[in-house]
Short mmCIF file of C-alpha atoms and ligand atoms in Angstrom, two decimals:
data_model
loop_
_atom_site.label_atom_id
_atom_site.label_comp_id
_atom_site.label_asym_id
_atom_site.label_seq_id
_atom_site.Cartn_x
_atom_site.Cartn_y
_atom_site.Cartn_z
CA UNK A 1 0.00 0.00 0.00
CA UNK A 2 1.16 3.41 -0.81
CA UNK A 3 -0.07 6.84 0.79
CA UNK A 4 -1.62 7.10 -3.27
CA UNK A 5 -4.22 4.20 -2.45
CA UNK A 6 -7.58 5.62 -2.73
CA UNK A 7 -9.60 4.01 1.06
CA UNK A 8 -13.14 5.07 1.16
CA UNK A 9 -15.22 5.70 4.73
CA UNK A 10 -15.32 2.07 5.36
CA UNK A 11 -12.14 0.64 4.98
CA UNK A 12 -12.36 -0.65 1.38
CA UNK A 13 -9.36 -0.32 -0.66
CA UNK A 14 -10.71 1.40 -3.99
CA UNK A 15 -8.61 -0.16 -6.87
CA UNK A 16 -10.95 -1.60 -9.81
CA UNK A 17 -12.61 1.17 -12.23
CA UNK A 18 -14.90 -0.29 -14.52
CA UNK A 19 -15.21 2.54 -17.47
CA UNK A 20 -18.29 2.31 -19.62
CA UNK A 21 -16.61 3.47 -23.31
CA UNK A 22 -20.31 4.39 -25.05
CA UNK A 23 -23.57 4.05 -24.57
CA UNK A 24 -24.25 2.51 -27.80
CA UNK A 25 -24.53 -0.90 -28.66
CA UNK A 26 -24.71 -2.74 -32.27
CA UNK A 27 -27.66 -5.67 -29.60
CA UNK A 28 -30.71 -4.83 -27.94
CA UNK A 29 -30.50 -7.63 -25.29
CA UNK A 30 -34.20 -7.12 -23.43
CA UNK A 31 -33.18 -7.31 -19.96
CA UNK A 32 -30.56 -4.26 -20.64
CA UNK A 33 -32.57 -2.15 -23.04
CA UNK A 34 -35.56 -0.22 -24.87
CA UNK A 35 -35.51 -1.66 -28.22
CA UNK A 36 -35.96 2.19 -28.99
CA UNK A 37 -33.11 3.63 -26.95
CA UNK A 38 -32.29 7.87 -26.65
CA UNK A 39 -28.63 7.68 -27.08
CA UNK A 40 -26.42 10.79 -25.78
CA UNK A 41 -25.49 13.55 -27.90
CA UNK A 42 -21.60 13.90 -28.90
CA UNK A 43 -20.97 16.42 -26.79
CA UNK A 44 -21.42 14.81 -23.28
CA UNK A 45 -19.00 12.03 -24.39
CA UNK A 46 -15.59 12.14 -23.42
CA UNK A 47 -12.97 12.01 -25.92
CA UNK A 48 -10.90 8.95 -26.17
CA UNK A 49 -8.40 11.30 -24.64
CA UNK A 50 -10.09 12.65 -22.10
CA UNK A 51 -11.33 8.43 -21.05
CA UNK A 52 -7.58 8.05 -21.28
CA UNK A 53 -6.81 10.75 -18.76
CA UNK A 54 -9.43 9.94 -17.06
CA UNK A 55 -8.61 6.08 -16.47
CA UNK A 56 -5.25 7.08 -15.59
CA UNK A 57 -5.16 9.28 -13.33
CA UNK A 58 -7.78 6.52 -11.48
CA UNK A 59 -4.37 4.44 -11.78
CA UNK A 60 -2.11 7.20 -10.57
CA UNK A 61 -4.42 7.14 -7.21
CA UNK A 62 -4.47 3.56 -7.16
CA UNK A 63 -6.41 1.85 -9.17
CA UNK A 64 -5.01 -2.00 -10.15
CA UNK A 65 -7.44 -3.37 -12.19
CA UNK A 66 -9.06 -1.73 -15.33
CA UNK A 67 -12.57 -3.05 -16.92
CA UNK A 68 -13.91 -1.60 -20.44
CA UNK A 69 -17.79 -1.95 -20.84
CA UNK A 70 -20.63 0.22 -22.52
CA UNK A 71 -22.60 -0.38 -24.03
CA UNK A 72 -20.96 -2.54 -26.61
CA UNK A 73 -17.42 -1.25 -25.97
CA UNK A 74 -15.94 -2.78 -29.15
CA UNK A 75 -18.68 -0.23 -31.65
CA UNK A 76 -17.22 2.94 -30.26
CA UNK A 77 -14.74 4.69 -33.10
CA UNK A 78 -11.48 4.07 -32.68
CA UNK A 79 -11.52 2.43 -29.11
CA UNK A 80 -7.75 0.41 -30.29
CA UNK A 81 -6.47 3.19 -29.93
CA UNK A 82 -7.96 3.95 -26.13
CA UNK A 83 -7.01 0.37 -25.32
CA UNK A 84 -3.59 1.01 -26.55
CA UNK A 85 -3.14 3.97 -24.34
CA UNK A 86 -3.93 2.39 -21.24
CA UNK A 87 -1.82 -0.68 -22.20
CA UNK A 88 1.04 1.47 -21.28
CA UNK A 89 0.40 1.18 -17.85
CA UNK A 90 0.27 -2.57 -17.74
CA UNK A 91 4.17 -1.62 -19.63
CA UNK A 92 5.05 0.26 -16.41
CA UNK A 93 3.29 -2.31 -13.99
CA UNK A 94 1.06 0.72 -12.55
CA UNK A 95 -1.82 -1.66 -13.70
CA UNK A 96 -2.33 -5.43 -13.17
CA UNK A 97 -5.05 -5.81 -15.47
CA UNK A 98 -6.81 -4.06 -18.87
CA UNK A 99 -9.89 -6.00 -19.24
CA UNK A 100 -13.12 -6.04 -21.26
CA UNK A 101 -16.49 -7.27 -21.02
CA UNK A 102 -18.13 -7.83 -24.85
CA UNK A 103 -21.00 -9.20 -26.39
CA UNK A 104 -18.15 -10.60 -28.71
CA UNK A 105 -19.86 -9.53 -31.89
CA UNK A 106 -16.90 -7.64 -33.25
CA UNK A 107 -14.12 -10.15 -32.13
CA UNK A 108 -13.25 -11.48 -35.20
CA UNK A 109 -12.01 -7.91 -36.15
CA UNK A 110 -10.46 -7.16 -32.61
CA UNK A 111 -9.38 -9.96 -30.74
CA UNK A 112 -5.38 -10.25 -32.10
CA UNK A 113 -5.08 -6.60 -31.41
CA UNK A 114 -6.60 -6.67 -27.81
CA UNK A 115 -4.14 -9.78 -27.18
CA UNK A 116 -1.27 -7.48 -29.07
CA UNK A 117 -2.48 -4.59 -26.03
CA UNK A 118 -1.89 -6.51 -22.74
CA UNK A 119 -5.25 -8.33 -22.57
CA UNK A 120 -4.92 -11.32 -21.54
CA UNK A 121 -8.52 -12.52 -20.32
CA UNK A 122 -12.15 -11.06 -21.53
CA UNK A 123 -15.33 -11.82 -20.64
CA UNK A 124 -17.95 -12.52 -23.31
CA UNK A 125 -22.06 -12.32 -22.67
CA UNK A 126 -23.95 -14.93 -23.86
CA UNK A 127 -27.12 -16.34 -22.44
CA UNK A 128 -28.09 -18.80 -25.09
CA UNK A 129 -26.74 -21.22 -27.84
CA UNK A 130 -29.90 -21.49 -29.46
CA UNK A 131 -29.61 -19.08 -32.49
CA UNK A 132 -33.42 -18.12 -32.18
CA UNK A 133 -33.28 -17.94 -28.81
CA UNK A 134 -30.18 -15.57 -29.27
CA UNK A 135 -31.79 -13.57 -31.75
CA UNK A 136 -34.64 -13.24 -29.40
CA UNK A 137 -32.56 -11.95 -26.24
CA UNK A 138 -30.50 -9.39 -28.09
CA UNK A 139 -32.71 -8.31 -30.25
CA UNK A 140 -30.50 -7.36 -33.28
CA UNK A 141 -27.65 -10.40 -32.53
CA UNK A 142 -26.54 -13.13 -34.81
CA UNK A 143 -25.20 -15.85 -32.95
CA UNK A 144 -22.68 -17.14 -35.31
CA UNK A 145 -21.09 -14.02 -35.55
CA UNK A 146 -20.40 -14.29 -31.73
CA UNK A 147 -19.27 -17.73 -32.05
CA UNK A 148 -17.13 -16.84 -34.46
CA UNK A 149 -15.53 -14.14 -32.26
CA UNK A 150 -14.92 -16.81 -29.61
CA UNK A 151 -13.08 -18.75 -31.96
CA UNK A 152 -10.90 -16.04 -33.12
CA UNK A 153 -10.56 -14.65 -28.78
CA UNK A 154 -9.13 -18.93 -28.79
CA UNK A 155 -6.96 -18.06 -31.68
CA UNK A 156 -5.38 -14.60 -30.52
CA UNK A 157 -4.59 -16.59 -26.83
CA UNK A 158 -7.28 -14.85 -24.85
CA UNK A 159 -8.29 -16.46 -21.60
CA UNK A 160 -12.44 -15.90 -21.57
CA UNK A 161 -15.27 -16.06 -19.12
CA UNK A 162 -18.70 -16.21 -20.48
CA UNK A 163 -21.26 -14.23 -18.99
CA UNK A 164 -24.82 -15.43 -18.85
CA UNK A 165 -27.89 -13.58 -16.93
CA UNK A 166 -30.40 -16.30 -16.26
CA UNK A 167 -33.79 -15.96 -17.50
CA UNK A 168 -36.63 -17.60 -15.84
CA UNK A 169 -38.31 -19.28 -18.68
CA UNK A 170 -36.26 -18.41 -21.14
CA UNK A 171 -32.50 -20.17 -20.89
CA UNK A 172 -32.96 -21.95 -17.49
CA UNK A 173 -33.38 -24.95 -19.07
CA UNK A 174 -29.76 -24.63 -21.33
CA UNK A 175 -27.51 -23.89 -18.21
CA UNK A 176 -26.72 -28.09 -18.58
CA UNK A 177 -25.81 -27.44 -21.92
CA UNK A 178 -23.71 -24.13 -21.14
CA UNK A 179 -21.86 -26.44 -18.77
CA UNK A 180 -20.78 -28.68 -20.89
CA UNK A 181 -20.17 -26.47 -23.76
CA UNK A 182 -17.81 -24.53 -21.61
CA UNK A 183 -15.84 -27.47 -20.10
CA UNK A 184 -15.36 -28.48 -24.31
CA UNK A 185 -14.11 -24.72 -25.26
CA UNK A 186 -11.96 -24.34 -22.24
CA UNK A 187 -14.06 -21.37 -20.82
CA UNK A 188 -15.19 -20.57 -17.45
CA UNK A 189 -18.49 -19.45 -16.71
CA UNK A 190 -20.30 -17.09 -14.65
CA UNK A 191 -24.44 -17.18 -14.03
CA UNK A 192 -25.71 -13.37 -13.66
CA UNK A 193 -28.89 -13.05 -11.79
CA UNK A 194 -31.05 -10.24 -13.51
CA UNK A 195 -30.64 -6.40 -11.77
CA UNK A 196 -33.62 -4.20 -11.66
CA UNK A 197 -32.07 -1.27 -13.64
CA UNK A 198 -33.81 1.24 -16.55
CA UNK A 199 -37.27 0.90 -17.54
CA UNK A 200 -37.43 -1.85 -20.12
CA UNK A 201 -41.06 -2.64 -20.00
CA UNK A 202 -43.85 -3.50 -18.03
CA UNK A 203 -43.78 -6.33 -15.97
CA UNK A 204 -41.22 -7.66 -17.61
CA UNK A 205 -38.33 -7.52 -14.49
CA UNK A 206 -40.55 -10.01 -12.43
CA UNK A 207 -40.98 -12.59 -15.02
CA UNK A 208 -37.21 -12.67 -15.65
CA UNK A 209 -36.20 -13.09 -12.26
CA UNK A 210 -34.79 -16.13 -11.18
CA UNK A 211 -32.81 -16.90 -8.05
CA UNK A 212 -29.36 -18.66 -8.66
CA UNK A 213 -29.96 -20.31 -5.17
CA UNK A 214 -32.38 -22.51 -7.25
CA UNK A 215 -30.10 -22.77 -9.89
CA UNK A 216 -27.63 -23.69 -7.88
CA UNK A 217 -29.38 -26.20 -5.95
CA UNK A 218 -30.87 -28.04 -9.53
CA UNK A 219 -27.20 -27.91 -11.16
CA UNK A 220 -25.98 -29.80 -8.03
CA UNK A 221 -27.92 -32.57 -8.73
CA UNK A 222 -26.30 -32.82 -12.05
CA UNK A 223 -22.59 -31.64 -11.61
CA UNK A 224 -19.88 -31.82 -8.58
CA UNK A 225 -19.49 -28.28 -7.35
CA UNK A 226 -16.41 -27.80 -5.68
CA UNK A 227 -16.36 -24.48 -3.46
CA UNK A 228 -13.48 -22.60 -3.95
CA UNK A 229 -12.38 -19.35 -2.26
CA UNK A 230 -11.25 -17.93 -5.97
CA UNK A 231 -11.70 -14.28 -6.65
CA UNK A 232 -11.28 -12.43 -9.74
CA UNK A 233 -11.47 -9.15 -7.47
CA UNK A 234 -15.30 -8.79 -8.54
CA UNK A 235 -18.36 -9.94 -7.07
CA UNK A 236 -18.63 -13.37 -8.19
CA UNK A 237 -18.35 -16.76 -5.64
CA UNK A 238 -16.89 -19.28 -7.49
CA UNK A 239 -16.98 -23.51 -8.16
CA UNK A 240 -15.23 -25.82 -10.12
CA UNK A 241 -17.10 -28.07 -12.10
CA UNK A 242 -15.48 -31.32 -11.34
CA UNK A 243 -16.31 -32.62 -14.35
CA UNK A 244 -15.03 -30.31 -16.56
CA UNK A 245 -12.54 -28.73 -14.60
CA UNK A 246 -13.74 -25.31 -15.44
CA UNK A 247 -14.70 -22.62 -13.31
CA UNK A 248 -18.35 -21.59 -12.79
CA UNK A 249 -19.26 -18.00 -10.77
CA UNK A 250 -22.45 -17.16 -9.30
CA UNK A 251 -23.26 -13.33 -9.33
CA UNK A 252 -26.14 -12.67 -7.20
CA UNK A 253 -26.63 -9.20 -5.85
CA UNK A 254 -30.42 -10.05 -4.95
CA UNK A 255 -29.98 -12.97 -3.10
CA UNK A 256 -26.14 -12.19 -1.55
CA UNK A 257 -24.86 -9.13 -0.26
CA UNK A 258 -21.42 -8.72 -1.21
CA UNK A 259 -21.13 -5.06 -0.70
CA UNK A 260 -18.70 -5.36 2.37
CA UNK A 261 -15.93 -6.17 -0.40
CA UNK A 262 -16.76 -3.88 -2.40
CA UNK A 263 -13.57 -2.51 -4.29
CA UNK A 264 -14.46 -0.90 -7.72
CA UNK A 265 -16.83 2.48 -8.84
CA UNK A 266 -17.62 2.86 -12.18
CA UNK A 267 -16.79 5.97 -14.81
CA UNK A 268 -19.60 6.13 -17.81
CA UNK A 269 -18.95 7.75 -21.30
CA UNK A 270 -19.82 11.21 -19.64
CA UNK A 271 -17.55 11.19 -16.92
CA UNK A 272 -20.40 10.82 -14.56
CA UNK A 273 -18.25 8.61 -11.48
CA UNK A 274 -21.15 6.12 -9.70
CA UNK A 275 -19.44 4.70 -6.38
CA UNK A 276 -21.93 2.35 -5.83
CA UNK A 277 -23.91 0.38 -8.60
CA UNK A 278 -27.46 0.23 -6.90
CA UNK A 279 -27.29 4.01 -5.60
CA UNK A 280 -28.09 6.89 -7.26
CA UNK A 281 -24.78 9.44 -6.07
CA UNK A 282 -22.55 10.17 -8.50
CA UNK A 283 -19.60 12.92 -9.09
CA UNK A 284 -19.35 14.49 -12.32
CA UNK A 285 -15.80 14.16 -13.33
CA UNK A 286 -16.35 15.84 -16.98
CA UNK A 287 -16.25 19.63 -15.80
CA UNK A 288 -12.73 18.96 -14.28
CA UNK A 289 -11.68 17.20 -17.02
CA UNK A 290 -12.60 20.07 -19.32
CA UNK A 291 -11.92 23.09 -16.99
CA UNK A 292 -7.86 22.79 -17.04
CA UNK A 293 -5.24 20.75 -19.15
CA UNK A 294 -3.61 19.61 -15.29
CA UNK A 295 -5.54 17.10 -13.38
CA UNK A 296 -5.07 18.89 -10.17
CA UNK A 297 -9.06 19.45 -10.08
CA UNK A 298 -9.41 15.76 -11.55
CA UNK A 299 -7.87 14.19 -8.53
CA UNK A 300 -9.56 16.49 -5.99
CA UNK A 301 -12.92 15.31 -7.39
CA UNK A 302 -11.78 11.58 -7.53
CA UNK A 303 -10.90 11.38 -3.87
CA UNK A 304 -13.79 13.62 -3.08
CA UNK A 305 -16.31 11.35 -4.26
CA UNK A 306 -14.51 8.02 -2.70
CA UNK A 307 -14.63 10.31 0.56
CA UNK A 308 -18.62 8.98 0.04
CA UNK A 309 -18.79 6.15 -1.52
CA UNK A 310 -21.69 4.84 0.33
CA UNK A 311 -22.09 1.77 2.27
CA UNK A 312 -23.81 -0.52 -0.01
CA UNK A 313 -27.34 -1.22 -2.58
CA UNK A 314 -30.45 -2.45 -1.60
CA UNK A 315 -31.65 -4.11 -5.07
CA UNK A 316 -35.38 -5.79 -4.24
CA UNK A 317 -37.60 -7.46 -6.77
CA UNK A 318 -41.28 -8.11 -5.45
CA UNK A 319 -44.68 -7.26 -6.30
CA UNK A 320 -44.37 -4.01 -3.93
CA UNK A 321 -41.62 -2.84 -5.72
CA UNK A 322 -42.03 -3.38 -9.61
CA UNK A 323 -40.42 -0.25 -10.22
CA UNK A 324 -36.56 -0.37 -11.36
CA UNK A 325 -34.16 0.37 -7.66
CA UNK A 326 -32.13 2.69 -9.86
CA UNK A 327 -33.80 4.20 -13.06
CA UNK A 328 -30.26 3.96 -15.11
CA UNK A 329 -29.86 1.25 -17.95
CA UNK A 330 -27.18 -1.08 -16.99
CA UNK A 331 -25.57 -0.02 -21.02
CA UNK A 332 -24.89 3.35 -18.59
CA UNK A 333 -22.12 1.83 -16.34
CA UNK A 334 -22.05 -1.24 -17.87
CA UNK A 335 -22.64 -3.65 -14.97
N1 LIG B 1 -22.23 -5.01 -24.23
C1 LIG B 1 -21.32 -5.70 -23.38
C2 LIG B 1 -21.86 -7.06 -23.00
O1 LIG B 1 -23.05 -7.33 -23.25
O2 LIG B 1 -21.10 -7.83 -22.44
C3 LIG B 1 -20.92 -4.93 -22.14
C4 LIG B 1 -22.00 -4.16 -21.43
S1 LIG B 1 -23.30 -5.15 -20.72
C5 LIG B 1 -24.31 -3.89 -20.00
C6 LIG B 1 -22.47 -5.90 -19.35
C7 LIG B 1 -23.17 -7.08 -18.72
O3 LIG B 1 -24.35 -6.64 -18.07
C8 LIG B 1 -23.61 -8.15 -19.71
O4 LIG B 1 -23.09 -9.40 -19.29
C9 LIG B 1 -25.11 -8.15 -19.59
O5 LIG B 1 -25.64 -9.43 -19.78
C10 LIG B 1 -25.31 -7.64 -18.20
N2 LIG B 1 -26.63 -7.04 -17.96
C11 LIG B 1 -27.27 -6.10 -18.68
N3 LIG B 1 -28.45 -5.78 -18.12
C12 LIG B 1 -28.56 -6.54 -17.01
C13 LIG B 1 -29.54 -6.67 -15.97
N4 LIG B 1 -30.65 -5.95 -15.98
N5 LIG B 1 -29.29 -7.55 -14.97
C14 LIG B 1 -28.15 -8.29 -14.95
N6 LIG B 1 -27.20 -8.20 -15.86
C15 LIG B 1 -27.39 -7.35 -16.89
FE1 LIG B 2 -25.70 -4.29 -25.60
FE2 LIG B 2 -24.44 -5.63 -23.68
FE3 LIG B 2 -26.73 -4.33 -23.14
FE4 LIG B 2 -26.81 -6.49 -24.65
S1 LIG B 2 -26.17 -6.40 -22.49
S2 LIG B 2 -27.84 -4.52 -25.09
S3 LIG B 2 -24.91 -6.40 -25.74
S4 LIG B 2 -24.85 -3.41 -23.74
#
């Protein structure tokens, strides 16, 4: 620990920035968003340069670990060259990590160049491999082109994690199959329990929801689950399949707290600084970007807002509460 490390009112070591890149995105995935989405004007997005400066001086304070999400981070302009940039501070060792999470639609294009970077591990969403299931999720998705974005990740040497929010109704019955499809690839896999965030429809949230304590409990009688205390420095409790020897991760903010670890805040696209995912304080950190060329006022804000980075989120789905807990769309900070 250095006297740089950013420690917020309760003790937690801040050193994970998830930065959401845009909030554009080539799928409309139904639990995320509107099939008509507002997207923001030009303006209020930073600059690649000023998400560089941004991201880095997170690093200068502290910051280890570095996730890029959107949105679909891989459809915003010219993002190799962002990625790039920050790869210089996995050069210098001020960083330990330059992730991304993808939908993995443009990885044929990308995924040798993200290796080339300093990426060594991504994680991919996908909820189905049922192409008209797939279709149906995102909306505007092809699965092939995903799978064929896998293949090339395999190809360029990139570790990956699939990422798939479980869908009462709609993909609980392929979690078997996502199992064993994982164990064959050689990735791990991580179950996502649906968050109540944006307005995507009405009624929608509750039919979705499906506790991973159930899931867990049904895959049990199916697969060995060895407990493991394995961290990735996120949220996720992890098992090893003992049949396939691969990893699977349970993320469930409804049904687990895991708040009291909480090490990360999230930047979005308009320099808008959430410290906790399921709470509505934020810190702008666009005017001090734009208001000088030094990052004196860019660091004062940073620790400023760690200074409250609030205790934890109280996400509830029930009939008394229908209503999203936070009225963002998870494409804002990317999850
Ligand atoms: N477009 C990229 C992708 O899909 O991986 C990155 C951004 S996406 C918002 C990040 C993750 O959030 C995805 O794994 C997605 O499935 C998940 N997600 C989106 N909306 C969610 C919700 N309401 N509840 C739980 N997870 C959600
Ligand atoms: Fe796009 Fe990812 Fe949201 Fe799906 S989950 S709409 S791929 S941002």
């Amino acid at each position: 620990m250095s006297h740089m490390d950013m420690i917020d009112p309760f003790g937690r070591h801040i050193t994970y920035l998830r930065v959401s890149v845009t909030d554009r995105c080539d799928f409309r995935c139904v639990y995320c968003m509107a099939e008509d989405m507002a997207f923001l004007p030009k303006a209020d997005i930073l600059t690649l340069e000023e998400l560089d400066r941004a991201a880095s001086a997170f690093v200068r304070l502290g910051v280890r670990k570095l996730r890029l999400t959107g949105g679909e981070p891989l459809v915003r302009r010219n993002v190799m060259a962002l990625i790039r940039a920050l790869g210089r501070h996995l050069t210098t060792g001020a960083l330990d990590e330059l992730t991304l999470t993808t939908n993995g639609s443009q990885l044929v294009k990308y995924a040798a160049e993200l290796k080339a970077a300093g990426m060594k591990r991504i994680n991919v969403s996908l909820d189905t491999l049922d192409p008209e299931k797939f279709a149906t999720i995102t909306r505007w998705g092809k699965l092939p082109q995903v799978l064929d974005g896998l293949r090339a990740a395999q190809e360029a040497g990139l570790a990956v994690k699939i990422n798939t929010v479980a869908l009462k109704g709609v993909n609980d019955d392929e979690f078997d199959r996502l199992i064993g499809w994982c164990g064959e690839q050689g990735f791990d896999l991580c179950l996502i329990e649906v968050m109540p965030m944006g307005e995507i429809g009405e009624g929608a949230r509750l039919d979705q929801y499906l506790p991973l304590s159930l899931v867990r409990a049904k895959l049990k009688t199916r697969w060995t689950l060895d407990e493991t205390d394995y961290r990735t420095g996120g949220p996720a409790r992890y098992t090893v399949v003992r049949e396939t020897g691969r990893k699977l991760g349970f993320i469930t903010p409804l049904t687990h707290n895991f708040c009291e670890s909480c090490n990360r805040v999230r930047l979005t696209c308009t320099g808008t600084l959430y410290m906790c995912l399921g709470q509505q304080d934020a810190a702008d950190l666009r005017a001090p970007l734009r208001a000088s060329e030094s990052d004196t006022l860019l660091d004062a804000a940073i620790r400023a807002a760690i200074a409250r980075k609030p205790k934890g989120h109280d996400f509830v789905i029930d009939r008394r509460h229908a209503a999203p807990a936070v009225p963002r769309h998870m494409s804002v900070t990317g999850g």
